[in-house]
């Protein structure tokens, strides 16, 4: 698993960057993308994905319950369901304040907005991932499994 932190500068809008990241992920991989966010952000993300480009849109669906059987037909899912996010095996863009420890994701992409509260949340998540990596690295090493990598990118 790979965990990437994207730290935005004041010049970048969060929703625009999320759409760019989704578009890049879809172009570079066959994996599905899950955007996990707080429930009050789902509509804004949905609107941003529909309106990202004037001549196209990013196909997506909102997934909120375990009974929602249509999620498999869309390459991009939006959800506030943390349990589903931990089970998801594609690329997860995590916009919540909670680190997704014990995830089955291929990649977790954390986007840190430049406001002070979000920056502090990002620092806390980074520390949580560091501690998690230290805990599981001993187990991975003993079992000869692949490791977890943690990277940071500053988007200016």
Tab-separated table of C-alpha atoms in Angstrom:
chain	number	residue	atom	x	y	z
A	1	UNK	CA	0.000	0.000	0.000
A	2	UNK	CA	1.121	3.519	-0.726
A	3	UNK	CA	-0.047	6.593	1.199
A	4	UNK	CA	0.486	9.966	-0.465
A	5	UNK	CA	-0.062	13.334	1.190
A	6	UNK	CA	-0.759	16.289	-1.104
A	7	UNK	CA	-0.289	19.592	0.706
A	8	UNK	CA	-2.038	22.366	-1.211
A	9	UNK	CA	-0.803	25.938	-1.390
A	10	UNK	CA	-3.125	28.927	-1.026
A	11	UNK	CA	-3.408	29.042	-4.841
A	12	UNK	CA	-5.189	25.703	-5.201
A	13	UNK	CA	-8.877	25.052	-4.675
A	14	UNK	CA	-9.603	21.748	-2.930
A	15	UNK	CA	-12.435	20.582	-5.222
A	16	UNK	CA	-10.507	21.456	-8.383
A	17	UNK	CA	-7.490	19.500	-7.150
A	18	UNK	CA	-9.691	16.520	-6.191
A	19	UNK	CA	-11.130	16.459	-9.723
A	20	UNK	CA	-7.641	16.707	-11.267
A	21	UNK	CA	-6.396	13.897	-9.049
A	22	UNK	CA	-9.361	11.669	-9.952
A	23	UNK	CA	-8.879	12.367	-13.646
A	24	UNK	CA	-5.154	11.551	-13.400
A	25	UNK	CA	-5.820	8.341	-11.451
A	26	UNK	CA	-8.374	7.164	-14.005
A	27	UNK	CA	-5.999	7.905	-16.882
A	28	UNK	CA	-3.034	6.077	-15.321
A	29	UNK	CA	-4.646	2.971	-13.849
A	30	UNK	CA	-7.499	0.527	-14.251
A	31	UNK	CA	-8.307	0.812	-10.550
A	32	UNK	CA	-11.535	2.311	-9.319
A	33	UNK	CA	-11.405	5.475	-7.239
A	34	UNK	CA	-13.256	6.117	-4.008
A	35	UNK	CA	-13.536	9.605	-2.562
A	36	UNK	CA	-14.386	9.332	1.116
A	37	UNK	CA	-15.626	12.526	2.751
A	38	UNK	CA	-17.907	13.777	5.487
A	39	UNK	CA	-21.606	13.549	4.586
A	40	UNK	CA	-22.018	17.321	4.310
A	41	UNK	CA	-19.337	17.403	1.550
A	42	UNK	CA	-20.831	14.735	-0.734
A	43	UNK	CA	-23.029	17.121	-2.717
A	44	UNK	CA	-20.174	19.579	-3.332
A	45	UNK	CA	-17.931	16.759	-4.578
A	46	UNK	CA	-20.738	15.403	-6.762
A	47	UNK	CA	-21.305	18.859	-8.295
A	48	UNK	CA	-17.571	19.415	-8.849
A	49	UNK	CA	-17.148	16.074	-10.670
A	50	UNK	CA	-20.127	16.833	-12.936
A	51	UNK	CA	-18.888	20.318	-13.813
A	52	UNK	CA	-15.112	19.815	-13.876
A	53	UNK	CA	-14.757	20.167	-17.650
A	54	UNK	CA	-17.219	22.018	-19.886
A	55	UNK	CA	-17.337	19.267	-22.532
A	56	UNK	CA	-17.050	16.192	-20.324
A	57	UNK	CA	-17.670	14.881	-16.822
A	58	UNK	CA	-16.082	12.340	-14.543
A	59	UNK	CA	-18.474	9.361	-14.279
A	60	UNK	CA	-19.276	8.733	-10.641
A	61	UNK	CA	-21.904	7.674	-8.131
A	62	UNK	CA	-22.655	8.388	-4.496
A	63	UNK	CA	-22.389	5.228	-2.380
A	64	UNK	CA	-23.776	5.460	1.139
A	65	UNK	CA	-25.114	2.081	2.248
A	66	UNK	CA	-24.107	-1.566	2.054
A	67	UNK	CA	-27.370	-2.200	0.172
A	68	UNK	CA	-26.370	0.069	-2.697
A	69	UNK	CA	-25.724	-2.525	-5.414
A	70	UNK	CA	-25.015	-0.120	-8.286
A	71	UNK	CA	-21.567	0.994	-7.120
A	72	UNK	CA	-19.716	-1.508	-9.304
A	73	UNK	CA	-20.738	0.152	-12.581
A	74	UNK	CA	-18.998	3.456	-11.949
A	75	UNK	CA	-15.217	3.983	-11.936
A	76	UNK	CA	-15.518	6.694	-9.264
A	77	UNK	CA	-17.475	6.437	-6.040
A	78	UNK	CA	-18.185	9.098	-3.432
A	79	UNK	CA	-19.018	7.952	0.075
A	80	UNK	CA	-19.129	8.896	3.732
A	81	UNK	CA	-18.935	5.221	4.728
A	82	UNK	CA	-15.577	4.664	6.499
A	83	UNK	CA	-16.089	0.894	6.758
A	84	UNK	CA	-16.546	0.660	2.991
A	85	UNK	CA	-13.452	2.830	2.508
A	86	UNK	CA	-11.363	0.402	4.566
A	87	UNK	CA	-12.605	-2.566	2.477
A	88	UNK	CA	-12.156	-0.812	-0.879
A	89	UNK	CA	-9.193	-2.194	-2.845
A	90	UNK	CA	-8.651	0.574	-5.394
A	91	UNK	CA	-7.454	4.134	-4.917
A	92	UNK	CA	-8.968	6.023	-1.977
A	93	UNK	CA	-8.932	9.813	-1.768
A	94	UNK	CA	-9.498	10.555	1.906
A	95	UNK	CA	-10.965	13.993	2.655
A	96	UNK	CA	-11.993	13.150	6.221
A	97	UNK	CA	-10.186	14.009	9.452
A	98	UNK	CA	-9.631	10.300	10.168
A	99	UNK	CA	-6.682	8.222	8.955
A	100	UNK	CA	-7.742	5.043	7.146
A	101	UNK	CA	-5.715	2.519	9.109
A	102	UNK	CA	-6.094	-1.202	8.336
A	103	UNK	CA	-7.224	-0.366	4.803
A	104	UNK	CA	-7.191	-2.749	1.850
A	105	UNK	CA	-6.641	0.151	-0.568
A	106	UNK	CA	-3.994	0.002	-3.261
A	107	UNK	CA	-3.271	3.693	-2.565
A	108	UNK	CA	-4.569	6.242	-0.080
A	109	UNK	CA	-4.355	9.852	-1.214
A	110	UNK	CA	-4.642	12.444	1.541
A	111	UNK	CA	-5.250	16.048	0.454
A	112	UNK	CA	-4.360	18.744	2.968
A	113	UNK	CA	-6.092	22.096	2.517
A	114	UNK	CA	-3.923	25.097	3.520
A	115	UNK	CA	-6.157	26.409	6.314
A	116	UNK	CA	-4.661	25.954	9.822
A	117	UNK	CA	-7.304	23.521	11.124
A	118	UNK	CA	-6.953	21.212	8.098
A	119	UNK	CA	-3.152	21.444	8.270
A	120	UNK	CA	-3.232	20.293	11.899
A	121	UNK	CA	-5.606	17.436	10.992
A	122	UNK	CA	-3.155	16.458	8.260
A	123	UNK	CA	-0.256	16.418	10.712
A	124	UNK	CA	-2.242	14.200	13.075
A	125	UNK	CA	-3.125	11.778	10.269
A	126	UNK	CA	0.506	11.693	9.135
A	127	UNK	CA	1.598	10.759	12.676
A	128	UNK	CA	-1.113	8.087	12.866
A	129	UNK	CA	0.084	6.560	9.597
A	130	UNK	CA	3.714	6.663	10.808
A	131	UNK	CA	2.770	4.809	13.996
A	132	UNK	CA	0.688	2.322	12.037
A	133	UNK	CA	3.562	1.664	9.622
A	134	UNK	CA	5.944	1.031	12.523
A	135	UNK	CA	3.493	-1.424	14.090
A	136	UNK	CA	2.838	-3.420	10.943
A	137	UNK	CA	6.356	-3.270	9.509
A	138	UNK	CA	7.590	-5.768	12.084
A	139	UNK	CA	4.759	-8.119	11.184
A	140	UNK	CA	5.318	-7.609	7.431
A	141	UNK	CA	9.036	-8.182	7.843
A	142	UNK	CA	8.472	-11.410	9.740
A	143	UNK	CA	5.977	-12.624	7.135
A	144	UNK	CA	7.989	-11.351	4.109
A	145	UNK	CA	5.067	-9.246	2.881
A	146	UNK	CA	5.272	-5.968	0.999
A	147	UNK	CA	5.628	-2.785	2.981
A	148	UNK	CA	3.648	0.426	3.249
A	149	UNK	CA	5.175	3.603	1.880
A	150	UNK	CA	4.403	7.140	2.972
A	151	UNK	CA	5.135	10.113	0.661
A	152	UNK	CA	4.499	13.854	0.806
A	153	UNK	CA	4.015	16.225	-2.147
A	154	UNK	CA	3.763	20.009	-1.896
A	155	UNK	CA	1.421	21.366	-4.580
A	156	UNK	CA	2.342	24.971	-5.351
